[in-house]
């Protein structure tokens, strides 16, 4: 990892009896696109506001660019923020909004005007300087908020769900623009979102939070393919969980037994627990294969009944009911030609199979 | 946008009757201020500017007008300044007993003025303060601050505090944030508060009656003049001038308010 621009040292924040952030302890590297991801109320905004200087942590310290800023007020920090509602100043036009933070920059009027024009160019709103704040659409407000922060050339840009207020199409377009912009200016972005797809698309690394705890910090690929806890596995994408008992471990392959799946074989470097103890096997919907002929009773094969299905254009989702399991298993298959034409509908007998390296091993949680 | 035709149904008639009731008495003022007779009675006699001339020479009346304007100016500015601070404190800081505190400040709104007047008079005489325009101003301030607070609190609550945070984030200190963001956004509220409190103080009678000592304010002076019928017409002419002046002020204020509505941020 390159040099750390932000280091968060055992930061805790209490609001009265509510613990919004619990012992957050990690670093963010220079130039990184770093996301804070988690469900509503998990403390993402609070952690971001601590970085911006709007909240003082109850315990712990914050270093930005090697300097202890824990008690530094927001106007003295080398970071800028894009607010969730953009907070565009209503009494100023676009140019004055962008120039707001440049009062003490020491630039001449002409230089400043030039910088503003550059920023308008960057956010692809050239010639919008004279527009009033109330004459902008949601996406334009968002870009003005970006320009207003970026013109200060901060070490770190903090963004609190900046795309939350936009409709789906515009959001996807802005995601691409945001990512391009970040690579163009090379500034570290700390990005708050509760949308896991958005986090996966944009980020270099993601911190998943739940109820104030930072559960896991990984790259999008690792989070999806090898989550380290049941919460993360469940929160990111869809996941099927099965309780299993550890059996033999030989040659990098674990044999285990599951009441719902029968005998199971999983490739892993270390067994998740001692023989005879329980663990959780997690399998993504798209790792399964559907077989329509009797596949026999081998490992990693289980018989089931078709449940309801949904056609999603490029792929289809199926529910498959297993004997001895209440909730159905989610299965996702690409809509390739011929692959699905043997599906007869609900209650058809099918078999699910999956490769040895397709499953994730998780510790059993009480 | 096409204006809907005003139909003369029951509701329309009611509206006209209401407006008539509201403005007819006010219209009486200018009409009789140009009437060439000492007595307020029909038929009208003839056109004259005599009463306006007399007004210019009437020292007592002009003096009282000056007193009232001075008091009202000081009171409106002071109460608006206090109102801004109080509204900011109430809406921007996490405080214990916030509701109780607001209620406490609002109490003068519901205490009858005559009670307020007597208690203030007692307080001043007990503490040996000489009655003057200053004591009138203090009384009016007590009366006006709640109004200022009401106007400004609603304005403060109407805009998102993330505006102020954004200003801090962009490098402004608390003072700069107030002048560059908070004040411009609440400006229409400030104007409304200035106008409202100016008007309240300008025509306040009861407290002034108790607290003015020998310096009469305009309402007190007019009251004292009503005993002399020959003075009435010049009082009317003054009234007419005040009506015109306040109409202009109200229009200006409305203009400012509309601009403020336009500038107001979209509510979340
Ligand atoms: N100023 C505050 N006073 C009291 N409690 C607060 C305050 N700010 C946040 N909290 C509490 O702290 C917890 C975390 O809040 P936070 O705003 O950080 O959540 P979040 O992850 O940003 O959620 P969302 O996705 O809904 O924005 C919540 O339980 C919230 O009620
Ligand atoms: Mg939030």
Tab-separated table of C-alpha atoms in Angstrom, chain B residues 16-221:
chain	number	residue	atom	x	y	z
B	16	UNK	CA	-65.706	43.248	-1.248
B	17	UNK	CA	-67.611	44.046	1.940
B	18	UNK	CA	-64.643	42.896	3.981
B	19	UNK	CA	-62.145	45.030	2.055
B	20	UNK	CA	-64.539	47.992	2.325
B	21	UNK	CA	-64.809	47.574	6.056
B	22	UNK	CA	-61.019	47.347	6.252
B	23	UNK	CA	-60.135	50.340	4.101
B	24	UNK	CA	-63.052	52.772	4.331
B	25	UNK	CA	-62.025	54.072	7.746
B	26	UNK	CA	-58.475	54.463	6.468
B	27	UNK	CA	-59.743	56.359	3.408
B	28	UNK	CA	-61.562	58.796	5.696
B	29	UNK	CA	-58.210	60.115	6.878
B	30	UNK	CA	-56.844	61.548	3.625
B	31	UNK	CA	-60.282	62.765	2.551
B	32	UNK	CA	-60.809	64.930	5.604
B	33	UNK	CA	-57.182	65.990	5.760
B	34	UNK	CA	-57.825	67.985	2.546
B	35	UNK	CA	-61.233	69.249	3.708
B	36	UNK	CA	-61.481	72.985	4.359
B	37	UNK	CA	-63.276	72.714	7.677
B	38	UNK	CA	-62.373	72.186	11.288
B	39	UNK	CA	-65.140	69.666	11.762
B	40	UNK	CA	-65.127	66.106	10.575
B	41	UNK	CA	-68.580	66.095	9.004
B	42	UNK	CA	-70.268	65.840	5.624
B	43	UNK	CA	-70.810	67.586	3.299
B	44	UNK	CA	-67.173	68.290	2.412
B	45	UNK	CA	-66.376	71.990	2.231
B	46	UNK	CA	-63.537	72.567	-0.203
B	47	UNK	CA	-59.936	71.582	-0.936
B	48	UNK	CA	-57.153	72.935	1.250
B	49	UNK	CA	-53.550	72.213	2.159
B	50	UNK	CA	-53.966	74.319	5.288
B	51	UNK	CA	-53.773	71.386	7.704
B	52	UNK	CA	-50.542	70.180	6.191
B	53	UNK	CA	-49.130	73.671	6.629
B	54	UNK	CA	-50.278	73.722	10.203
B	55	UNK	CA	-48.705	70.316	10.723
B	56	UNK	CA	-45.337	71.696	9.707
B	57	UNK	CA	-45.668	74.376	12.394
B	58	UNK	CA	-47.056	72.165	15.112
B	59	UNK	CA	-44.014	71.718	17.301
B	60	UNK	CA	-45.567	69.319	19.809
B	61	UNK	CA	-46.790	66.947	17.167
B	62	UNK	CA	-43.521	66.865	15.239
B	63	UNK	CA	-41.592	66.433	18.433
B	64	UNK	CA	-43.754	63.466	19.408
B	65	UNK	CA	-43.372	62.006	15.924
B	66	UNK	CA	-39.596	62.354	16.232
B	67	UNK	CA	-39.672	60.659	19.630
B	68	UNK	CA	-41.716	57.762	18.306
B	69	UNK	CA	-39.480	57.267	15.300
B	70	UNK	CA	-36.348	57.326	17.440
B	71	UNK	CA	-37.750	54.829	19.919
B	72	UNK	CA	-39.152	52.578	17.192
B	73	UNK	CA	-35.857	52.606	15.261
B	74	UNK	CA	-33.792	51.699	18.313
B	75	UNK	CA	-36.270	49.082	19.470
B	76	UNK	CA	-36.644	47.416	16.073
B	77	UNK	CA	-32.891	47.212	15.488
B	78	UNK	CA	-32.103	46.012	19.008
B	79	UNK	CA	-34.900	43.489	19.145
B	80	UNK	CA	-34.009	42.121	15.714
B	81	UNK	CA	-30.352	41.762	16.701
B	82	UNK	CA	-31.350	39.988	19.915
B	83	UNK	CA	-33.856	37.937	17.934
B	84	UNK	CA	-31.167	36.789	15.487
B	85	UNK	CA	-28.871	35.654	18.286
B	86	UNK	CA	-31.668	33.987	20.209
B	87	UNK	CA	-33.021	32.242	17.108
B	88	UNK	CA	-29.543	31.018	16.210
B	89	UNK	CA	-28.970	29.698	19.720
B	90	UNK	CA	-32.342	28.000	19.847
B	91	UNK	CA	-32.143	26.370	16.420
B	92	UNK	CA	-28.446	25.581	16.098
B	93	UNK	CA	-27.210	24.298	19.415
B	94	UNK	CA	-28.226	21.232	21.294
B	95	UNK	CA	-29.619	22.738	24.467
B	96	UNK	CA	-31.231	21.368	27.562
B	97	UNK	CA	-34.702	22.718	28.276
B	98	UNK	CA	-35.022	24.317	24.855
B	99	UNK	CA	-38.824	24.228	24.796
B	100	UNK	CA	-39.085	25.702	28.288
B	101	UNK	CA	-36.697	28.502	27.390
B	102	UNK	CA	-38.634	29.467	24.264
B	103	UNK	CA	-41.889	29.459	26.216
B	104	UNK	CA	-40.306	31.659	28.866
B	105	UNK	CA	-39.198	34.246	26.309
B	106	UNK	CA	-42.605	34.204	24.632
B	107	UNK	CA	-44.493	35.004	27.842
B	108	UNK	CA	-44.724	38.799	27.201
B	109	UNK	CA	-46.852	37.924	24.161
B	110	UNK	CA	-49.676	36.763	26.394
B	111	UNK	CA	-49.360	39.030	29.453
B	112	UNK	CA	-51.836	41.933	29.123
B	113	UNK	CA	-49.889	45.074	28.347
B	114	UNK	CA	-51.500	46.942	31.183
B	115	UNK	CA	-50.102	44.427	33.679
B	116	UNK	CA	-46.703	44.597	31.984
B	117	UNK	CA	-46.869	48.395	32.111
B	118	UNK	CA	-47.678	48.531	35.805
B	119	UNK	CA	-45.009	46.007	36.743
B	120	UNK	CA	-42.361	47.814	34.686
B	121	UNK	CA	-43.372	51.141	36.219
B	122	UNK	CA	-43.010	49.648	39.685
B	123	UNK	CA	-39.631	48.162	38.813
B	124	UNK	CA	-38.328	51.467	37.463
B	125	UNK	CA	-39.539	53.519	40.375
B	126	UNK	CA	-38.239	50.988	42.901
B	127	UNK	CA	-34.818	51.158	41.285
B	128	UNK	CA	-34.920	54.951	40.996
B	129	UNK	CA	-34.769	55.037	37.197
B	130	UNK	CA	-36.108	58.302	35.788
B	131	UNK	CA	-38.898	57.778	33.269
B	132	UNK	CA	-37.943	58.837	29.754
B	133	UNK	CA	-37.911	57.589	26.186
B	134	UNK	CA	-35.301	55.080	27.321
B	135	UNK	CA	-37.719	53.414	29.697
B	136	UNK	CA	-40.369	53.380	26.956
B	137	UNK	CA	-37.798	51.721	24.698
B	138	UNK	CA	-37.006	49.098	27.328
B	139	UNK	CA	-40.699	48.313	27.690
B	140	UNK	CA	-41.124	48.053	23.941
B	141	UNK	CA	-38.073	45.840	23.670
B	142	UNK	CA	-39.647	43.397	26.099
B	143	UNK	CA	-42.723	43.357	23.910
B	144	UNK	CA	-40.911	43.109	20.572
B	145	UNK	CA	-38.197	40.479	21.163
B	146	UNK	CA	-40.713	37.600	21.166
B	147	UNK	CA	-42.050	38.743	17.809
B	148	UNK	CA	-38.560	38.997	16.362
B	149	UNK	CA	-37.772	35.538	17.679
B	150	UNK	CA	-40.907	34.026	16.204
B	151	UNK	CA	-40.171	35.452	12.769
B	152	UNK	CA	-36.475	34.548	12.825
B	153	UNK	CA	-36.799	31.084	14.350
B	154	UNK	CA	-39.116	30.039	11.561
B	155	UNK	CA	-36.686	31.460	9.021
B	156	UNK	CA	-33.727	29.697	10.670
B	157	UNK	CA	-35.551	26.395	10.868
B	158	UNK	CA	-36.561	26.785	7.223
B	159	UNK	CA	-33.030	26.422	5.948
B	160	UNK	CA	-30.726	23.511	6.246
B	161	UNK	CA	-27.845	23.783	8.675
B	162	UNK	CA	-25.648	21.929	6.223
B	163	UNK	CA	-25.386	25.313	4.407
B	164	UNK	CA	-23.513	26.656	7.394
B	165	UNK	CA	-21.466	23.488	7.678
B	166	UNK	CA	-20.558	23.776	4.002
B	167	UNK	CA	-19.260	27.300	4.652
B	168	UNK	CA	-17.157	26.053	7.570
B	169	UNK	CA	-15.938	23.201	5.425
B	170	UNK	CA	-14.878	25.646	2.705
B	171	UNK	CA	-12.678	27.499	5.152
B	172	UNK	CA	-14.840	30.177	6.774
B	173	UNK	CA	-14.755	30.726	10.510
B	174	UNK	CA	-17.950	31.156	12.534
B	175	UNK	CA	-18.087	34.914	11.968
B	176	UNK	CA	-17.543	34.663	8.213
B	177	UNK	CA	-20.089	31.876	7.984
B	178	UNK	CA	-22.682	34.053	9.665
B	179	UNK	CA	-22.139	37.032	7.388
B	180	UNK	CA	-21.633	35.171	4.131
B	181	UNK	CA	-24.267	32.470	4.498
B	182	UNK	CA	-26.609	32.711	7.476
B	183	UNK	CA	-27.380	36.418	7.249
B	184	UNK	CA	-28.085	36.576	3.499
B	185	UNK	CA	-30.381	33.576	3.769
B	186	UNK	CA	-32.341	34.888	6.746
B	187	UNK	CA	-32.306	38.448	5.381
B	188	UNK	CA	-36.012	38.481	4.434
B	189	UNK	CA	-36.776	37.391	8.001
B	190	UNK	CA	-34.602	40.218	9.318
B	191	UNK	CA	-36.527	42.736	7.207
B	192	UNK	CA	-39.834	41.286	8.353
B	193	UNK	CA	-38.725	41.472	11.964
B	194	UNK	CA	-37.544	45.096	11.587
B	195	UNK	CA	-40.865	46.147	10.058
B	196	UNK	CA	-42.989	44.264	12.508
B	197	UNK	CA	-41.215	45.518	15.595
B	198	UNK	CA	-40.992	49.062	14.242
B	199	UNK	CA	-44.762	49.085	13.777
B	200	UNK	CA	-45.445	47.551	17.162
B	201	UNK	CA	-43.296	50.124	18.923
B	202	UNK	CA	-44.485	53.039	16.768
B	203	UNK	CA	-48.145	52.751	17.694
B	204	UNK	CA	-47.823	51.224	21.144
B	205	UNK	CA	-49.888	53.171	23.648
B	206	UNK	CA	-50.334	51.387	26.972
B	207	UNK	CA	-46.668	50.831	27.918
B	208	UNK	CA	-45.751	54.301	26.647
B	209	UNK	CA	-48.523	55.750	28.799
B	210	UNK	CA	-46.969	54.262	31.919
B	211	UNK	CA	-43.307	54.660	31.108
B	212	UNK	CA	-42.822	57.846	29.099
B	213	UNK	CA	-42.533	60.447	31.842
B	214	UNK	CA	-42.686	63.879	30.240
B	215	UNK	CA	-41.537	62.844	26.711
B	216	UNK	CA	-44.670	62.024	24.762
B	217	UNK	CA	-44.619	59.513	21.938
B	218	UNK	CA	-46.911	60.060	18.975
B	219	UNK	CA	-49.863	57.944	20.188
B	220	UNK	CA	-49.728	59.743	23.539
B	221	UNK	CA	-49.590	63.152	21.874
